[in-house]
Amino acid sequence: MVLDLGQIYNGPYCSLLLAHMGARVIKIEPPDGESMRQRLPGEEIPAFVLMNSHREGLALDLKDPDGHDIFMRLVAEADVVIENYAEGTMERLGIGYDALAAVNPRIIVGSGKGFDPEGPWAGRLAMDLTVQAMTAVMSVTGFPDMPPVKAGAQIADIMGGVTLAVGVLGALHQRSRTGEGQHVKVSMQDAVIPALASNIAGYLETGGTLPERTGNRQNGLAVAPYNVYPTSDGWVAIFCVSEPHWHKLLDVMGERDRFGGEEFATMPRRAARMDEIDAVVESWTKVRTVEEILEILDASRIPSAPLLHVSDLLESQWFRRDGGMLEHVPHPTLHDARAFGSPIRLSASERRAITRAPYIGEHTGLVLSGDLGLTDDEIADLRRRGVVK
Amino acid sequence: MVLDLGQIYNGPYCSLLLAHMGARVIKIEPPDGESMRQRLPGEEIPAFVLMNSHREGLALDLKDPDGHDIFMRLVAEADVVIENYAEGTMERLGIGYDALAAVNPRIIVGSGKGFDPEGPWAGRLAMDLTVQAMTAVMSVTGFPDMPPVKAGAQIADIMGGVTLAVGVLGALHQRSRTGEGQHVKVSMQDAVIPALASNIAGYLETGGTLPERTGNRQNGLAVAPYNVYPTSDGWVAIFCVSEPHWHKLLDVMGERDRFGGEEFATMPRRAARMDEIDAVVESWTKVRTVEEILEILDASRIPSAPLLHVSDLLESQWFRRDGGMLEHVPHPTLHDARAFGSPIRLSASERRAITRAPYIGEHTGLVLSGDLGLTDDEIADLRRRGVVK
């Protein structure tokens, strides 16, 4: 059993992965809902529905002594607690790791952090924007003659969440030998750093002489063609990893006369004349549609890819199928509700049929009666006093 | 025991996380080295060293019948095999999941894929560039009046790798109950999709009326100030989540007269006049240094962050400490070799002291004698015939 105190994306994504693999997850929110619900109070939020399938919803006031007591009774039965509150919040609520381990030494607490609480950036507010700024992701993203720009995806939240799931499962594995739980911490900043492997290695190799940002060109500016080119109706990524790719591209573009010579015959020579090469590829792509270009390049087995939009993902029958990454989930109030599927395909496990994210407190009664044996009268009293919802 | 056939970043990062948590990992490369080593044959590669600590290095020709036999004997003893070859390669080498499970039904095979092999994009070459194009990460990154641009970090490789580690550990957990292994597959494309939570939810909420790319502004264009602003010596992220933040910012900028009125008094009103607000904040930041600005904003507890560069990360004493994310590792030939630490902090586990990535075949003799009981003569013969290195 996993008790999920997660909010927004970081903690909830960790719990979602565990839930997809079969864990029972009780999502515990304050009576007015977790932060994500605050955006549109009283309404269902598409982002909340995306991230909170496979949860039982329990709304509980942890600041109330009776609410605290209910939480601790659940902890005594649980395997895992997931949280991504600001540093110090768990302790202020009297539910820090030590307090939980005192009632259940087997408990594993997974804490999603923004920055390492012991490091020099500990005090900074951790949101996706600030973590991207302080991991150098921003400094390496964008065009060299333009300002740095964030990755438009919430990579810090999600990389932190999935890495936390690795730590929690590692701790479960260890517990199967030692019988003891532990506190697992993963900061978003630490989780993002390994994605800078090429940037860091490039800096170490060259002493920082390469531009930090290379747009859509290869980080080391060592491969050409390698870019995203405009077409008459969108964008297409094209790159030539090997000599045969280059020669086939010259043939389909009809440019062997101008570009087939010795001055373009090796990758280093092409890389040195990247501007000319990008210009000729672009002159060929921009008068054709994405579909035409892909048909021609695929036929010649030249590496390429269309640039897809969010709308393309949502319209994809593959993604919206049962078990797809953006599965349609029937919802009473939202028109086209989607829920994140599992990116993990397990050959020996049945897929868990997707469930709608809970309404606030949807399963409060079931959990209090089923797990803790509370009577209907006791639950009604807790509700009346606002301890649960 | 983990047998790591991973190459470049995706598979190796999965194995690295398992190794940091204590797994014994044997990295199995072809006698001429995995793809990453091909970049500079005969030299040690900083990116390889970053990603391959805690490995025993075994160089083995899987295409040779004796090499295949050695691999299968190791599989019989192993818990996990990690690979991220192109689709079909494992089967062509006679080491597909079914072949491995036949000699060891407890084996867990973790396969890192680019695109779902059963999906519509299965045939496309999966590299970080193409996966970013085909997940819409590129379409949501950059400024609205500029072309789409990739995230400069290798997020597809790394998110795929860490998600694969979740699946492998989940399968280990399941094996502890069932006694049986299974095949775990994670595609980079699927692993990246959840990082688009805000973009997807925003599309569902508005029907696609918001711009796909918002530069460094909030995805929903609903918060102001929220941007990355130029300073006299760099960039700083500033955002005002709540009313007090806004009022304190007006005070430190000395702009209460011009911007303290009713027309800026609520978040929706400020969001509607985002250009004016960004202009006044920029006029204040651009004549100050990052350090001055942070000192002023920190004193008033206004959320902000400096934009760090790769060089800042490498110079950080926190990151280069023992156990840091960019730990310095002594290396005979590389000047300032670094290795990725673990983003996972486990309270009940000793940190594993970092080790240098192996040279090609550095532990071949040790593994063949220690694990398989081969004699020195047998090993010498295999070397002579090029089956191992």
PDB file of C-alpha atoms in Angstrom, chain A residues 56-188:
ATOM      1  CA  GLU A  56      -8.292   5.958  -4.016  1.00  0.00           C
ATOM      2  CA  GLY A  57      -9.041   9.520  -2.949  1.00  0.00           C
ATOM      3  CA  LEU A  58      -8.922  10.348   0.769  1.00  0.00           C
ATOM      4  CA  ALA A  59      -9.349  13.980   1.897  1.00  0.00           C
ATOM      5  CA  LEU A  60      -7.845  14.464   5.326  1.00  0.00           C
ATOM      6  CA  ASP A  61      -6.806  17.438   7.467  1.00  0.00           C
ATOM      7  CA  LEU A  62      -3.347  16.488   8.701  1.00  0.00           C
ATOM      8  CA  LYS A  63      -3.235  19.572  10.941  1.00  0.00           C
ATOM      9  CA  ASP A  64      -6.138  18.247  13.015  1.00  0.00           C
ATOM     10  CA  PRO A  65      -5.091  15.812  15.777  1.00  0.00           C
ATOM     11  CA  ASP A  66      -7.694  13.283  14.676  1.00  0.00           C
ATOM     12  CA  GLY A  67      -6.590  13.673  11.062  1.00  0.00           C
ATOM     13  CA  HIS A  68      -2.995  13.136  12.132  1.00  0.00           C
ATOM     14  CA  ASP A  69      -4.039  10.036  14.063  1.00  0.00           C
ATOM     15  CA  ILE A  70      -5.851   8.585  11.044  1.00  0.00           C
ATOM     16  CA  PHE A  71      -2.774   9.173   8.897  1.00  0.00           C
ATOM     17  CA  MET A  72      -0.502   7.450  11.409  1.00  0.00           C
ATOM     18  CA  ARG A  73      -2.843   4.460  11.587  1.00  0.00           C
ATOM     19  CA  LEU A  74      -2.618   4.162   7.799  1.00  0.00           C
ATOM     20  CA  VAL A  75       1.170   4.492   7.950  1.00  0.00           C
ATOM     21  CA  ALA A  76       1.267   1.522  10.321  1.00  0.00           C
ATOM     22  CA  GLU A  77      -0.287  -0.584   7.513  1.00  0.00           C
ATOM     23  CA  ALA A  78       1.549   0.957   4.569  1.00  0.00           C
ATOM     24  CA  ASP A  79       4.703   0.075   2.653  1.00  0.00           C
ATOM     25  CA  VAL A  80       5.475   3.427   1.088  1.00  0.00           C
ATOM     26  CA  VAL A  81       4.740   7.135   1.620  1.00  0.00           C
ATOM     27  CA  ILE A  82       5.396   9.502  -1.305  1.00  0.00           C
ATOM     28  CA  GLU A  83       5.576  13.272  -0.766  1.00  0.00           C
ATOM     29  CA  ASN A  84       6.932  16.341  -2.494  1.00  0.00           C
ATOM     30  CA  TYR A  85       6.103  19.077  -0.025  1.00  0.00           C
ATOM     31  CA  ALA A  86       8.485  21.963   0.508  1.00  0.00           C
ATOM     32  CA  GLU A  87      11.416  21.187   2.780  1.00  0.00           C
ATOM     33  CA  GLY A  88      10.328  21.065   6.426  1.00  0.00           C
ATOM     34  CA  THR A  89       6.583  20.703   5.818  1.00  0.00           C
ATOM     35  CA  MET A  90       6.440  17.010   6.746  1.00  0.00           C
ATOM     36  CA  GLU A  91       8.236  17.714  10.026  1.00  0.00           C
ATOM     37  CA  ARG A  92       5.935  20.656  10.814  1.00  0.00           C
ATOM     38  CA  LEU A  93       2.959  18.320  10.304  1.00  0.00           C
ATOM     39  CA  GLY A  94       4.541  15.862  12.724  1.00  0.00           C
ATOM     40  CA  ILE A  95       4.941  13.258   9.983  1.00  0.00           C
ATOM     41  CA  GLY A  96       8.661  13.502   9.212  1.00  0.00           C
ATOM     42  CA  TYR A  97      10.522  10.301   8.437  1.00  0.00           C
ATOM     43  CA  ASP A  98      11.532   9.651  12.053  1.00  0.00           C
ATOM     44  CA  ALA A  99       7.950   9.939  13.291  1.00  0.00           C
ATOM     45  CA  LEU A 100       6.705   7.539  10.623  1.00  0.00           C
ATOM     46  CA  ALA A 101       9.511   5.028  11.180  1.00  0.00           C
ATOM     47  CA  ALA A 102       8.675   5.040  14.892  1.00  0.00           C
ATOM     48  CA  VAL A 103       5.228   3.569  14.172  1.00  0.00           C
ATOM     49  CA  ASN A 104       6.375   1.425  11.220  1.00  0.00           C
ATOM     50  CA  PRO A 105      10.097   0.620  10.897  1.00  0.00           C
ATOM     51  CA  ARG A 106       9.370  -1.033   7.532  1.00  0.00           C
ATOM     52  CA  ILE A 107       8.009   2.175   6.018  1.00  0.00           C
ATOM     53  CA  ILE A 108       9.786   3.603   2.980  1.00  0.00           C
ATOM     54  CA  VAL A 109       9.381   7.355   2.617  1.00  0.00           C
ATOM     55  CA  GLY A 110      10.080   8.775  -0.838  1.00  0.00           C
ATOM     56  CA  SER A 111      10.657  12.535  -0.810  1.00  0.00           C
ATOM     57  CA  GLY A 112      10.754  14.519  -4.019  1.00  0.00           C
ATOM     58  CA  LYS A 113      12.871  17.648  -3.561  1.00  0.00           C
ATOM     59  CA  GLY A 114      13.658  20.611  -5.772  1.00  0.00           C
ATOM     60  CA  PHE A 115      17.274  21.121  -4.833  1.00  0.00           C
ATOM     61  CA  ASP A 116      19.381  19.024  -2.515  1.00  0.00           C
ATOM     62  CA  PRO A 117      18.353  20.205   0.972  1.00  0.00           C
ATOM     63  CA  GLU A 118      22.001  20.043   2.078  1.00  0.00           C
ATOM     64  CA  GLY A 119      23.401  21.857  -0.944  1.00  0.00           C
ATOM     65  CA  PRO A 120      24.073  25.516  -1.708  1.00  0.00           C
ATOM     66  CA  TRP A 121      20.760  26.017  -3.546  1.00  0.00           C
ATOM     67  CA  ALA A 122      18.582  24.457  -0.824  1.00  0.00           C
ATOM     68  CA  GLY A 123      16.628  27.614  -0.027  1.00  0.00           C
ATOM     69  CA  ARG A 124      15.489  28.420  -3.574  1.00  0.00           C
ATOM     70  CA  LEU A 125      11.888  27.866  -4.578  1.00  0.00           C
ATOM     71  CA  ALA A 126      11.867  24.828  -6.809  1.00  0.00           C
ATOM     72  CA  MET A 127       9.533  25.004  -9.751  1.00  0.00           C
ATOM     73  CA  ASP A 128      10.154  23.633 -13.202  1.00  0.00           C
ATOM     74  CA  LEU A 129      11.316  27.098 -14.370  1.00  0.00           C
ATOM     75  CA  THR A 130      13.884  27.575 -11.609  1.00  0.00           C
ATOM     76  CA  VAL A 131      15.185  24.015 -11.775  1.00  0.00           C
ATOM     77  CA  GLN A 132      15.677  24.342 -15.531  1.00  0.00           C
ATOM     78  CA  ALA A 133      17.512  27.622 -14.934  1.00  0.00           C
ATOM     79  CA  MET A 134      19.742  26.112 -12.275  1.00  0.00           C
ATOM     80  CA  THR A 135      20.591  22.867 -14.102  1.00  0.00           C
ATOM     81  CA  ALA A 136      21.921  24.671 -17.202  1.00  0.00           C
ATOM     82  CA  VAL A 137      19.153  23.064 -19.288  1.00  0.00           C
ATOM     83  CA  MET A 138      18.077  26.570 -20.178  1.00  0.00           C
ATOM     84  CA  SER A 139      21.559  27.748 -21.067  1.00  0.00           C
ATOM     85  CA  VAL A 140      21.961  24.899 -23.595  1.00  0.00           C
ATOM     86  CA  THR A 141      18.504  25.259 -25.166  1.00  0.00           C
ATOM     87  CA  GLY A 142      17.758  27.654 -28.013  1.00  0.00           C
ATOM     88  CA  PHE A 143      19.558  29.269 -30.906  1.00  0.00           C
ATOM     89  CA  PRO A 144      23.087  30.650 -30.428  1.00  0.00           C
ATOM     90  CA  ASP A 145      22.133  34.211 -31.377  1.00  0.00           C
ATOM     91  CA  MET A 146      18.959  34.194 -29.268  1.00  0.00           C
ATOM     92  CA  PRO A 147      18.344  34.165 -25.503  1.00  0.00           C
ATOM     93  CA  PRO A 148      18.411  30.887 -23.610  1.00  0.00           C
ATOM     94  CA  VAL A 149      15.004  29.252 -23.349  1.00  0.00           C
ATOM     95  CA  LYS A 150      13.434  26.582 -21.194  1.00  0.00           C
ATOM     96  CA  ALA A 151      12.484  23.188 -22.517  1.00  0.00           C
ATOM     97  CA  GLY A 152       8.739  23.608 -22.996  1.00  0.00           C
ATOM     98  CA  ALA A 153       8.073  20.246 -21.335  1.00  0.00           C
ATOM     99  CA  GLN A 154       8.078  19.873 -17.540  1.00  0.00           C
ATOM    100  CA  ILE A 155      11.198  17.781 -17.547  1.00  0.00           C
ATOM    101  CA  ALA A 156      12.393  18.658 -14.029  1.00  0.00           C
ATOM    102  CA  ASP A 157       9.155  17.581 -12.336  1.00  0.00           C
ATOM    103  CA  ILE A 158       8.887  14.362 -14.315  1.00  0.00           C
ATOM    104  CA  MET A 159      12.552  13.316 -14.259  1.00  0.00           C
ATOM    105  CA  GLY A 160      12.531  13.913 -10.500  1.00  0.00           C
ATOM    106  CA  GLY A 161       9.383  11.819 -10.110  1.00  0.00           C
ATOM    107  CA  VAL A 162      10.523   8.832 -12.137  1.00  0.00           C
ATOM    108  CA  THR A 163      13.949   8.825 -10.475  1.00  0.00           C
ATOM    109  CA  LEU A 164      12.215   8.841  -7.091  1.00  0.00           C
ATOM    110  CA  ALA A 165      10.325   5.709  -8.184  1.00  0.00           C
ATOM    111  CA  VAL A 166      13.663   4.005  -8.895  1.00  0.00           C
ATOM    112  CA  GLY A 167      14.840   4.858  -5.378  1.00  0.00           C
ATOM    113  CA  VAL A 168      11.628   3.666  -3.726  1.00  0.00           C
ATOM    114  CA  LEU A 169      11.700   0.348  -5.608  1.00  0.00           C
ATOM    115  CA  GLY A 170      15.388  -0.059  -4.765  1.00  0.00           C
ATOM    116  CA  ALA A 171      14.530   0.478  -1.102  1.00  0.00           C
ATOM    117  CA  LEU A 172      11.723  -2.106  -1.333  1.00  0.00           C
ATOM    118  CA  HIS A 173      14.221  -4.568  -2.796  1.00  0.00           C
ATOM    119  CA  GLN A 174      16.624  -3.845   0.052  1.00  0.00           C
ATOM    120  CA  ARG A 175      13.810  -4.199   2.597  1.00  0.00           C
ATOM    121  CA  SER A 176      13.107  -7.695   1.333  1.00  0.00           C
ATOM    122  CA  ARG A 177      16.562  -8.589   2.737  1.00  0.00           C
ATOM    123  CA  THR A 178      16.889  -6.356   5.779  1.00  0.00           C
ATOM    124  CA  GLY A 179      13.254  -6.037   6.869  1.00  0.00           C
ATOM    125  CA  GLU A 180      13.785  -2.307   7.385  1.00  0.00           C
ATOM    126  CA  GLY A 181      12.545   0.751   5.580  1.00  0.00           C
ATOM    127  CA  GLN A 182      14.418   3.983   4.896  1.00  0.00           C
ATOM    128  CA  HIS A 183      14.139   7.547   3.665  1.00  0.00           C
ATOM    129  CA  VAL A 184      14.704   8.039  -0.069  1.00  0.00           C
ATOM    130  CA  LYS A 185      15.339  11.539  -1.384  1.00  0.00           C
ATOM    131  CA  VAL A 186      15.649  12.665  -4.991  1.00  0.00           C
ATOM    132  CA  SER A 187      16.023  16.287  -6.006  1.00  0.00           C
ATOM    133  CA  MET A 188      14.797  17.449  -9.391  1.00  0.00           C
TER     134      MET A 188
END
